Amino acid sequence: MNEKIINGKECSKIIRQNLKERIKEIDKNLKLVVIRVGNDEASKIYVNSKGKACTEVGIDFLEITFRDDVSEEVLIDKINELNNDEEVTGILVQLPLPNHINTNKILNIIDYKKDVDGLTTTNIGKLNNSEVSIIPCTAAGVIDLLKFSNTSLESKNVVIIGRSNLVGKPLISLLLKENASVSICHSKTKNLSEYTKNADIIICAVGHPNLINKDMVKENSIIIDVGINRLDDHICGDVNFDDVVNKVAKITPVPGGVGPMTVTNLLVNVVKCYEFQKN
Ligand code: NAD
């Protein structure tokens, strides 16, 4: 069974080792600044793991926190200050933001050359236009895992489930660039299994445990499970792993699949931002 598993920890380790070498060669300290608003426990955990990963590869890390009643103006001023600070390589606004804040407006204040999450309209446009851009971390991680597992994408039928800005939408452009045929399904899709049963590759990013079972997948297909669902005693993905594993050719586990790739690509994006700014 092990040969079926696409191991995100292993893939991530290789990328981080190469990145460490690259960072050593750079004649400047790289610095990531994360802005976190409010007291969301999950956000605190995510930001801590980002900080730890930065330290491991030699990127300076600073977390700036605001109370959850912070105004848009205060956030905008802080982001503008960071945009103009030559010591800051990358800026990340940890999502979600409180409801009174217009998330898109705030994200678009970030200079696109410092936009490590790739969520500014400029980076999204560049990606869709096949220009060099900062690619959202999880979507980039999915492509890394497909390449790491020697999965050819050309002419393959790929079904993405989930249309978020973070995962589903950027994957459309990334997969088209690899000459795959792409379908995208979402909460209003009728007869999901009609899509998935014909898919050579399924990428599932929904947040529903057991959404995909063996009757919905084609023999020898490849499954990338992006979903993270926290149940009482364990974490699982969107795909019923035990049910499908004997039918598919390759599959990512949860945890240990896409998860590690997201933080790794954040580190990759800090270096990309440095290169963007230098040129
Ligand atoms: P989201 O939560 O913004 O949206 C979920 C998407 O699923 C929507 O596009 C919706 O249309 C679709 N959907 C909902 N119910 C559906 C159904 N029954 N059938 C088909 N589609 C349906 O999306 P997100 O932020 O991309 O997160 C999705 C999942 O991926 C979550 O579990 C999240 O925790 C996980 N995630 C994991 C990582 C990682 O690093 N592994 C990163 C980002 C997100």
Short mmCIF file of C-alpha atoms and ligand atoms in Angstrom, two decimals:
data_model
loop_
_atom_site.label_atom_id
_atom_site.label_comp_id
_atom_site.label_asym_id
_atom_site.label_seq_id
_atom_site.Cartn_x
_atom_site.Cartn_y
_atom_site.Cartn_z
CA MET A 1 0.00 0.00 0.00
CA ASN A 2 2.88 2.37 0.76
CA GLU A 3 3.73 2.76 -2.90
CA LYS A 4 0.27 4.26 -3.41
CA ILE A 5 0.78 6.98 -0.85
CA ILE A 6 1.87 10.40 -2.07
CA ASN A 7 3.91 11.51 0.91
CA GLY A 8 3.65 15.26 1.46
CA LYS A 9 6.15 15.23 4.32
CA GLU A 10 8.83 13.71 2.11
CA CYS A 11 8.14 16.04 -0.80
CA SER A 12 8.10 19.01 1.53
CA LYS A 13 11.42 17.99 3.13
CA ILE A 14 13.18 17.94 -0.24
CA ILE A 15 11.82 21.36 -1.24
CA ARG A 16 12.76 22.86 2.15
CA GLN A 17 16.31 21.48 1.96
CA ASN A 18 16.83 23.07 -1.46
CA LEU A 19 15.28 26.28 -0.24
CA LYS A 20 17.63 26.44 2.75
CA GLU A 21 20.61 26.28 0.39
CA ARG A 22 19.10 28.98 -1.82
CA ILE A 23 18.44 31.25 1.17
CA LYS A 24 22.05 30.89 2.36
CA GLU A 25 23.22 32.22 -1.03
CA ILE A 26 21.05 35.33 -0.82
CA ASP A 27 23.02 38.38 0.31
CA LYS A 28 20.14 39.83 2.31
CA ASN A 29 18.03 38.72 5.29
CA LEU A 30 14.58 37.64 4.15
CA LYS A 31 11.71 38.63 6.41
CA LEU A 32 8.07 37.55 6.52
CA VAL A 33 5.56 39.65 8.46
CA VAL A 34 2.20 38.11 9.38
CA ILE A 35 -0.72 40.26 10.49
CA ARG A 36 -3.18 38.41 12.71
CA VAL A 37 -6.47 39.94 13.88
CA GLY A 38 -8.46 38.69 16.88
CA ASN A 39 -8.27 35.56 18.98
CA ASP A 40 -9.15 32.74 16.59
CA GLU A 41 -7.38 29.68 18.06
CA ALA A 42 -6.88 27.95 14.69
CA SER A 43 -5.29 31.11 13.27
CA LYS A 44 -2.86 31.25 16.21
CA ILE A 45 -1.81 27.65 15.54
CA TYR A 46 -1.37 28.27 11.80
CA VAL A 47 0.68 31.42 12.39
CA ASN A 48 2.90 29.62 14.92
CA SER A 49 3.62 26.84 12.45
CA LYS A 50 4.44 29.41 9.75
CA GLY A 51 6.85 31.14 12.14
CA LYS A 52 8.54 27.88 13.06
CA ALA A 53 8.95 26.89 9.40
CA CYS A 54 10.49 30.30 8.58
CA THR A 55 13.01 29.97 11.39
CA GLU A 56 13.95 26.47 10.23
CA VAL A 57 14.95 27.66 6.75
CA GLY A 58 16.53 30.96 7.84
CA ILE A 59 13.75 33.47 7.14
CA ASP A 60 13.16 36.17 9.79
CA PHE A 61 9.60 36.17 11.05
CA LEU A 62 7.47 38.80 12.75
CA GLU A 63 3.85 38.46 13.87
CA ILE A 64 1.85 41.68 14.35
CA THR A 65 -1.45 41.24 16.18
CA PHE A 66 -4.53 43.45 16.38
CA ARG A 67 -7.69 43.21 18.49
CA ASP A 68 -10.75 41.97 16.59
CA ASP A 69 -12.33 45.46 16.70
CA VAL A 70 -9.45 46.98 14.71
CA SER A 71 -10.56 49.35 11.94
CA GLU A 72 -9.82 48.91 8.23
CA GLU A 73 -7.90 52.21 8.31
CA VAL A 74 -5.48 50.94 10.96
CA LEU A 75 -4.84 47.75 8.99
CA ILE A 76 -4.36 49.69 5.76
CA ASP A 77 -1.84 52.04 7.43
CA LYS A 78 0.13 49.10 8.81
CA ILE A 79 0.19 47.30 5.44
CA ASN A 80 1.33 50.49 3.68
CA GLU A 81 4.10 50.89 6.24
CA LEU A 82 5.22 47.29 5.58
CA ASN A 83 4.97 47.79 1.79
CA ASN A 84 7.44 50.67 2.12
CA ASP A 85 9.81 48.89 4.52
CA GLU A 86 12.77 47.56 2.53
CA GLU A 87 13.56 45.05 5.26
CA VAL A 88 10.20 43.30 4.74
CA THR A 89 10.24 40.67 1.96
CA GLY A 90 6.74 39.26 2.36
CA ILE A 91 3.44 40.26 3.97
CA LEU A 92 0.65 37.84 4.91
CA VAL A 93 -2.73 38.75 6.38
CA GLN A 94 -3.96 35.67 8.24
CA LEU A 95 -7.55 34.83 7.24
CA PRO A 96 -10.33 34.88 8.21
CA LEU A 97 -10.69 38.54 9.15
CA PRO A 98 -13.63 39.73 11.31
CA ASN A 99 -16.88 40.44 9.46
CA HIS A 100 -16.61 44.24 9.66
CA ILE A 101 -13.42 44.14 7.58
CA ASN A 102 -13.57 43.95 3.78
CA THR A 103 -11.11 41.11 3.17
CA ASN A 104 -10.57 41.78 -0.55
CA LYS A 105 -9.94 45.46 0.07
CA ILE A 106 -7.34 44.67 2.74
CA LEU A 107 -5.59 41.96 0.69
CA ASN A 108 -5.31 44.31 -2.26
CA ILE A 109 -3.43 46.92 -0.23
CA ILE A 110 -0.49 44.46 -0.11
CA ASP A 111 2.15 45.25 -2.74
CA TYR A 112 1.82 42.31 -5.18
CA LYS A 113 5.60 41.83 -5.01
CA LYS A 114 5.25 41.14 -1.26
CA ASP A 115 2.01 39.12 -1.55
CA VAL A 116 3.24 35.73 -0.26
CA ASP A 117 -0.27 34.23 -0.35
CA GLY A 118 -0.81 35.16 -4.01
CA LEU A 119 -4.29 36.52 -3.24
CA THR A 120 -4.04 40.08 -4.59
CA THR A 121 -6.03 40.72 -7.75
CA THR A 122 -2.75 41.47 -9.55
CA ASN A 123 -1.24 38.07 -8.76
CA ILE A 124 -4.51 36.27 -9.56
CA GLY A 125 -4.68 38.11 -12.92
CA LYS A 126 -1.05 37.32 -13.71
CA LEU A 127 -1.61 33.64 -12.94
CA ASN A 128 -4.67 33.50 -15.19
CA ASN A 129 -2.71 35.32 -17.89
CA SER A 130 0.20 32.84 -17.68
CA GLU A 131 2.58 35.55 -16.43
CA VAL A 132 5.09 35.00 -13.64
CA SER A 133 3.20 35.42 -10.38
CA ILE A 134 3.03 34.41 -6.75
CA ILE A 135 0.88 31.27 -6.66
CA PRO A 136 -1.46 30.52 -3.72
CA CYS A 137 0.43 28.08 -1.47
CA THR A 138 -1.99 25.12 -1.30
CA ALA A 139 -2.70 25.10 -5.04
CA ALA A 140 1.06 25.18 -5.75
CA GLY A 141 1.46 22.32 -3.24
CA VAL A 142 -1.07 20.18 -5.12
CA ILE A 143 0.90 20.58 -8.36
CA ASP A 144 4.17 19.81 -6.51
CA LEU A 145 2.68 16.56 -5.19
CA LEU A 146 1.45 15.49 -8.62
CA LYS A 147 4.92 16.12 -10.06
CA PHE A 148 6.65 14.47 -7.08
CA SER A 149 4.56 11.32 -7.70
CA ASN A 150 5.49 11.37 -11.40
CA THR A 151 1.89 11.90 -12.42
CA SER A 152 1.66 13.18 -15.96
CA LEU A 153 -1.05 15.78 -16.39
CA GLU A 154 -1.09 16.20 -20.14
CA SER A 155 -4.47 15.23 -21.65
CA LYS A 156 -5.71 13.91 -18.29
CA ASN A 157 -9.27 14.49 -17.10
CA VAL A 158 -8.90 16.36 -13.84
CA VAL A 159 -11.89 17.10 -11.63
CA ILE A 160 -11.46 19.75 -8.94
CA ILE A 161 -14.11 19.80 -6.22
CA GLY A 162 -14.34 23.18 -4.45
CA ARG A 163 -14.05 26.64 -6.06
CA SER A 164 -12.27 28.71 -3.40
CA ASN A 165 -9.77 31.47 -4.25
CA LEU A 166 -7.17 29.60 -2.21
CA VAL A 167 -7.38 26.20 -3.86
CA GLY A 168 -9.93 25.41 -6.59
CA LYS A 169 -9.73 28.55 -8.73
CA PRO A 170 -5.93 28.88 -8.97
CA LEU A 171 -5.73 25.15 -9.78
CA ILE A 172 -7.76 25.72 -12.95
CA SER A 173 -4.96 27.87 -14.44
CA LEU A 174 -2.17 25.71 -13.06
CA LEU A 175 -3.65 22.51 -14.51
CA LEU A 176 -4.47 24.09 -17.88
CA LYS A 177 -0.83 25.17 -18.08
CA GLU A 178 0.07 21.47 -17.77
CA ASN A 179 -2.34 20.65 -20.64
CA ALA A 180 -4.89 18.82 -18.49
CA SER A 181 -8.63 18.96 -19.25
CA VAL A 182 -10.19 20.55 -16.19
CA SER A 183 -13.70 20.38 -14.69
CA ILE A 184 -14.60 22.25 -11.53
CA CYS A 185 -17.42 21.11 -9.24
CA HIS A 186 -18.92 22.88 -6.24
CA SER A 187 -21.87 22.92 -3.85
CA LYS A 188 -24.38 23.50 -6.68
CA THR A 189 -23.04 20.75 -8.94
CA LYS A 190 -25.64 18.10 -9.72
CA ASN A 191 -24.56 14.45 -9.79
CA LEU A 192 -21.01 14.95 -8.55
CA SER A 193 -20.21 11.28 -9.11
CA GLU A 194 -20.81 11.61 -12.85
CA TYR A 195 -17.79 13.90 -12.92
CA THR A 196 -15.62 12.01 -10.46
CA LYS A 197 -16.26 8.58 -12.05
CA ASN A 198 -14.71 9.83 -15.29
CA ALA A 199 -11.77 11.56 -13.68
CA ASP A 200 -8.17 10.40 -14.05
CA ILE A 201 -7.30 12.74 -11.20
CA ILE A 202 -9.59 14.06 -8.46
CA ILE A 203 -8.59 17.04 -6.33
CA CYS A 204 -11.02 17.48 -3.47
CA ALA A 205 -11.08 20.71 -1.40
CA VAL A 206 -14.45 20.94 0.30
CA GLY A 207 -14.31 20.25 4.05
CA HIS A 208 -16.83 17.35 4.22
CA PRO A 209 -15.57 14.05 5.64
CA ASN A 210 -16.33 11.00 3.46
CA LEU A 211 -17.61 13.07 0.53
CA ILE A 212 -15.83 10.71 -1.87
CA ASN A 213 -16.14 6.93 -1.64
CA LYS A 214 -15.06 4.04 -3.83
CA ASP A 215 -18.23 4.02 -5.93
CA MET A 216 -17.41 7.56 -7.05
CA VAL A 217 -13.88 6.95 -8.30
CA LYS A 218 -12.45 5.30 -11.40
CA GLU A 219 -10.14 2.30 -11.11
CA ASN A 220 -6.48 3.45 -11.00
CA SER A 221 -7.28 7.11 -10.63
CA ILE A 222 -5.20 9.51 -8.56
CA ILE A 223 -6.64 11.33 -5.57
CA ILE A 224 -5.38 14.53 -3.97
CA ASP A 225 -7.31 15.16 -0.77
CA VAL A 226 -6.99 18.79 0.32
CA GLY A 227 -9.78 18.69 2.90
CA ILE A 228 -9.01 18.97 6.61
CA ASN A 229 -11.82 17.90 8.94
CA ARG A 230 -11.30 17.89 12.69
CA LEU A 231 -13.44 15.13 14.19
CA ASP A 232 -13.62 14.29 17.91
CA ASP A 233 -10.57 12.06 18.05
CA HIS A 234 -8.80 12.50 14.72
CA ILE A 235 -8.27 14.59 11.61
CA CYS A 236 -9.44 13.32 8.22
CA GLY A 237 -9.80 14.53 4.66
CA ASP A 238 -12.79 14.65 2.32
CA VAL A 239 -12.11 11.24 0.83
CA ASN A 240 -12.90 7.98 2.59
CA PHE A 241 -9.30 6.79 2.44
CA ASP A 242 -9.83 3.20 3.62
CA ASP A 243 -12.70 2.71 1.21
CA VAL A 244 -10.92 3.96 -1.93
CA VAL A 245 -7.30 3.01 -1.29
CA ASN A 246 -7.45 -0.42 -2.95
CA LYS A 247 -9.14 0.94 -6.04
CA VAL A 248 -6.98 3.97 -6.81
CA ALA A 249 -3.42 4.16 -8.15
CA LYS A 250 -2.18 6.91 -5.81
CA ILE A 251 -3.62 8.96 -2.99
CA THR A 252 -2.53 11.63 -0.51
CA PRO A 253 -3.13 10.86 3.18
CA VAL A 254 -4.65 13.32 5.65
CA PRO A 255 -2.67 14.34 7.63
CA GLY A 256 0.70 14.17 5.88
CA GLY A 257 -0.37 14.93 2.30
CA VAL A 258 -1.25 18.42 1.11
CA GLY A 259 -0.95 20.00 4.59
CA PRO A 260 2.86 20.15 4.81
CA MET A 261 3.02 21.48 1.24
CA THR A 262 1.05 24.61 2.10
CA VAL A 263 3.56 25.96 4.61
CA THR A 264 6.45 24.86 2.39
CA ASN A 265 5.08 26.88 -0.50
CA LEU A 266 4.73 29.88 1.76
CA LEU A 267 8.51 29.67 2.27
CA VAL A 268 8.99 29.25 -1.49
CA ASN A 269 6.87 32.35 -2.03
CA VAL A 270 8.98 34.46 0.35
CA VAL A 271 12.01 33.68 -1.84
CA LYS A 272 9.96 34.38 -4.99
CA CYS A 273 8.93 37.75 -3.55
CA TYR A 274 12.60 38.59 -2.93
CA GLU A 275 13.36 37.71 -6.56
CA PHE A 276 10.39 39.77 -7.82
CA GLN A 277 11.59 42.80 -5.86
CA LYS A 278 15.19 42.40 -7.02
CA ASN A 279 14.20 42.36 -10.68
P1 NAD B 1 -14.02 26.83 1.22
O1 NAD B 1 -14.24 26.33 2.59
O2 NAD B 1 -13.85 28.29 0.97
O3 NAD B 1 -15.15 26.31 0.26
C1 NAD B 1 -15.54 24.98 0.14
C2 NAD B 1 -15.87 24.67 -1.30
O4 NAD B 1 -16.52 23.41 -1.33
C3 NAD B 1 -16.83 25.65 -1.96
O5 NAD B 1 -16.30 26.04 -3.21
C4 NAD B 1 -18.14 24.89 -2.13
O6 NAD B 1 -18.83 25.24 -3.32
C5 NAD B 1 -17.64 23.46 -2.20
N1 NAD B 1 -18.64 22.50 -1.68
C6 NAD B 1 -19.32 22.55 -0.52
N2 NAD B 1 -20.12 21.49 -0.38
C7 NAD B 1 -19.95 20.74 -1.50
C8 NAD B 1 -20.49 19.51 -1.96
N3 NAD B 1 -21.39 18.85 -1.23
N4 NAD B 1 -20.10 19.04 -3.15
C9 NAD B 1 -19.19 19.70 -3.89
N5 NAD B 1 -18.61 20.87 -3.51
C10 NAD B 1 -19.01 21.38 -2.31
O7 NAD B 1 -12.76 26.07 0.58
P2 NAD B 1 -11.24 26.00 1.00
O8 NAD B 1 -10.83 27.18 1.82
O9 NAD B 1 -10.59 25.70 -0.28
O10 NAD B 1 -11.19 24.75 1.98
C11 NAD B 1 -11.68 23.49 1.61
C12 NAD B 1 -11.11 22.40 2.50
O11 NAD B 1 -9.71 22.34 2.30
C13 NAD B 1 -11.31 22.65 4.00
O12 NAD B 1 -11.45 21.42 4.65
C14 NAD B 1 -9.99 23.29 4.42
O13 NAD B 1 -9.69 23.07 5.79
C15 NAD B 1 -9.04 22.54 3.53
N6 NAD B 1 -7.79 23.26 3.25
C16 NAD B 1 -6.65 22.57 3.48
C17 NAD B 1 -5.45 23.18 3.23
C18 NAD B 1 -4.21 22.39 3.46
O14 NAD B 1 -3.16 22.96 3.66
N7 NAD B 1 -4.29 21.06 3.42
C19 NAD B 1 -5.39 24.49 2.76
C20 NAD B 1 -6.59 25.16 2.48
C21 NAD B 1 -7.80 24.52 2.74
#
